[in-house]
Amino acid sequence: MPIDSEYFLELYANALNSFDSKKIASFCLPPTIVMTDDSKKVLACVEELENAVSRTIAKFEVAGIKSFVPKLQQTMRLSDSLFFSKMRWQFFDTNEQLRFSCATSYTLQKMPDKQLKIIVAVIDDDEKKLAEVLARAE
């Protein structure tokens, strides 16, 4: 398992738990694709990424989600600069109660400075549960 992607995903989890949309978006390389079975969004620039992250984080806050705990399930090298990682995210509320979990797969690209960036995120399962939680926040 490539150490680069493990370390990256740990940093990404820390960014998510900061609820800082600029920091979270900095882990992505535009254009970034976010997909579920029902939708595909191409976020073409940093501003689109930050706005999308900001909207999602606001919904999580309204829904009472206060922390995200990652469980790395799989990582593999696809090429010299591309990696695939699958995470199971656990979403906890203010009482530290597990609200739900959701698997997300990431395609990561290694940049010239050796940093990894998300280029594709696929919500693999439980997207309907995630959608329900976020819809209640609207």
Coordinates of N, CA, C and O in Angstrom, one line a residue, residues 28-80:
C28 N -8.0 19.0 -3.9 CA -8.5 18.6 -5.2 C -7.7 19.3 -6.3 O -7.3 20.4 -6.1
L29 N -7.7 18.7 -7.4 CA -7.0 19.2 -8.6 C -8.1 19.5 -9.7 O -8.7 18.5 -10.2
P30 N -8.5 20.7 -9.9 CA -9.5 21.0 -10.9 C -9.0 20.6 -12.3 O -7.8 20.8 -12.6
P31 N -9.8 20.2 -13.2 CA -11.2 19.8 -12.9 C -11.3 18.5 -12.1 O -10.6 17.6 -12.3
T32 N -12.2 18.6 -11.1 CA -12.4 17.4 -10.2 C -13.8 16.9 -10.5 O -14.7 17.7 -10.7
I33 N -13.9 15.6 -10.6 CA -15.2 15.0 -10.9 C -15.7 14.3 -9.6 O -15.0 13.6 -9.0
V34 N -17.0 14.6 -9.2 CA -17.6 14.0 -8.1 C -18.8 13.2 -8.6 O -19.7 13.8 -9.3
M35 N -18.9 11.9 -8.3 CA -19.9 11.1 -8.9 C -20.6 10.2 -7.9 O -20.0 9.8 -6.9
T36 N -21.9 10.0 -8.2 CA -22.6 8.9 -7.5 C -23.3 8.1 -8.6 O -23.1 8.4 -9.8
D37 N -24.1 7.1 -8.2 CA -24.9 6.4 -9.3 C -25.8 7.3 -10.1 O -26.1 7.1 -11.2
D38 N -26.3 8.4 -9.4 CA -27.3 9.3 -10.0 C -26.8 10.6 -10.5 O -27.5 11.3 -11.2
S39 N -25.6 11.0 -10.1 CA -25.1 12.3 -10.6 C -23.6 12.3 -10.9 O -22.9 11.5 -10.3
K40 N -23.3 13.3 -11.7 CA -21.9 13.5 -12.0 C -21.7 15.0 -12.1 O -22.3 15.7 -12.9
K41 N -20.7 15.5 -11.3 CA -20.4 16.9 -11.3 C -19.0 17.1 -11.6 O -18.1 16.5 -11.1
V42 N -18.7 18.0 -12.6 CA -17.4 18.4 -12.9 C -17.2 19.8 -12.3 O -17.9 20.7 -12.7
L43 N -16.2 19.9 -11.4 CA -15.9 21.2 -10.8 C -14.6 21.7 -11.4 O -13.6 21.2 -11.2
A44 N -14.8 22.6 -12.3 CA -13.8 23.0 -13.3 C -12.7 23.9 -12.7 O -11.6 24.0 -13.3
C45 N -13.0 24.7 -11.6 CA -12.0 25.6 -11.1 C -12.0 25.6 -9.6 O -12.9 25.1 -9.0
V46 N -11.1 26.2 -9.0 CA -10.9 26.3 -7.6 C -12.2 26.9 -6.9 O -12.7 26.5 -5.9
E47 N -12.7 28.0 -7.5 CA -13.9 28.7 -7.0 C -15.1 27.7 -7.0 O -15.8 27.7 -6.0
E48 N -15.3 26.9 -8.0 CA -16.4 26.0 -8.0 C -16.2 24.9 -7.0 O -17.2 24.5 -6.3
L49 N -15.0 24.4 -6.8 CA -14.7 23.5 -5.7 C -15.0 24.0 -4.4 O -15.7 23.4 -3.6
E50 N -14.5 25.2 -4.1 CA -14.7 25.9 -2.8 C -16.2 26.1 -2.5 O -16.7 25.8 -1.4
N51 N -16.9 26.5 -3.5 CA -18.4 26.8 -3.4 C -19.1 25.4 -3.1 O -20.0 25.4 -2.2
A52 N -18.8 24.4 -3.8 CA -19.4 23.1 -3.7 C -19.1 22.5 -2.3 O -20.0 22.0 -1.6
V53 N -17.9 22.6 -1.9 CA -17.5 22.2 -0.5 C -18.2 23.0 0.6 O -18.7 22.4 1.5
S54 N -18.2 24.3 0.4 CA -18.8 25.2 1.4 C -20.3 24.8 1.5 O -20.8 24.7 2.7
R55 N -21.0 24.6 0.4 CA -22.4 24.2 0.5 C -22.6 22.9 1.2 O -23.5 22.7 2.1
T56 N -21.8 21.9 0.9 CA -21.9 20.6 1.5 C -21.6 20.6 3.0 O -22.3 20.1 3.8
I57 N -20.5 21.4 3.4 CA -20.1 21.5 4.8 C -21.3 22.2 5.6 O -21.6 21.8 6.7
A58 N -21.9 23.2 5.0 CA -23.0 23.9 5.6 C -24.1 22.9 5.9 O -24.8 22.9 7.0
K59 N -24.4 22.1 4.9 CA -25.5 21.1 5.1 C -25.1 20.1 6.2 O -26.0 19.7 7.0
F60 N -23.9 19.6 6.2 CA -23.4 18.7 7.3 C -23.6 19.4 8.7 O -24.1 18.8 9.6
E61 N -23.3 20.7 8.8 CA -23.4 21.4 10.1 C -24.9 21.5 10.5 O -25.2 21.2 11.6
V62 N -25.8 21.8 9.5 CA -27.2 21.9 9.8 C -27.7 20.5 10.2 O -28.6 20.4 11.1
A63 N -27.2 19.5 9.6 CA -27.7 18.1 9.9 C -27.1 17.6 11.2 O -27.4 16.4 11.6
G64 N -26.2 18.3 11.8 CA -25.6 17.9 13.1 C -24.4 17.1 13.0 O -23.9 16.5 14.0
I65 N -23.8 17.0 11.8 CA -22.6 16.2 11.6 C -21.4 17.1 12.1 O -21.3 18.2 11.7
K66 N -20.6 16.5 13.0 CA -19.5 17.3 13.6 C -18.2 16.7 13.4 O -17.2 17.4 13.6
S67 N -18.1 15.4 13.0 CA -16.8 14.9 12.7 C -16.9 13.7 11.7 O -17.9 13.1 11.5
F68 N -15.8 13.5 11.0 CA -15.6 12.5 10.0 C -14.5 11.6 10.4 O -13.4 12.1 10.6
V69 N -14.7 10.3 10.4 CA -13.6 9.4 10.8 C -13.4 8.4 9.6 O -14.3 7.7 9.2
P70 N -12.2 8.4 9.0 CA -11.9 7.6 7.9 C -11.4 6.2 8.3 O -10.8 6.0 9.3
K71 N -11.8 5.2 7.4 CA -11.3 3.9 7.5 C -10.8 3.5 6.2 O -11.6 3.3 5.2
L72 N -9.5 3.5 6.0 CA -8.9 3.1 4.7 C -9.2 1.7 4.4 O -8.8 0.8 5.2
Q73 N -9.8 1.4 3.3 CA -10.1 0.0 2.9 C -9.1 -0.6 1.9 O -8.8 -1.7 1.9
Q74 N -8.7 0.3 0.9 CA -7.9 -0.2 -0.2 C -7.1 0.9 -0.8 O -7.7 2.0 -0.9
T75 N -5.9 0.7 -1.2 CA -5.1 1.6 -2.0 C -4.3 0.8 -3.0 O -3.7 -0.2 -2.6
M76 N -4.2 1.3 -4.2 CA -3.4 0.7 -5.2 C -2.8 1.7 -6.1 O -3.4 2.8 -6.4
R77 N -1.7 1.4 -6.6 CA -1.0 2.3 -7.6 C -1.5 1.9 -9.0 O -1.6 0.7 -9.3
L78 N -2.0 2.9 -9.7 CA -2.5 2.7 -11.1 C -1.4 2.9 -12.1 O -1.4 2.3 -13.2
S79 N -0.5 3.9 -11.8 CA 0.6 4.2 -12.7 C 1.6 5.0 -11.8 O 1.4 5.1 -10.6
D80 N 2.6 5.5 -12.5 CA 3.6 6.3 -11.7 C 3.0 7.5 -11.0 O 3.5 7.8 -9.9

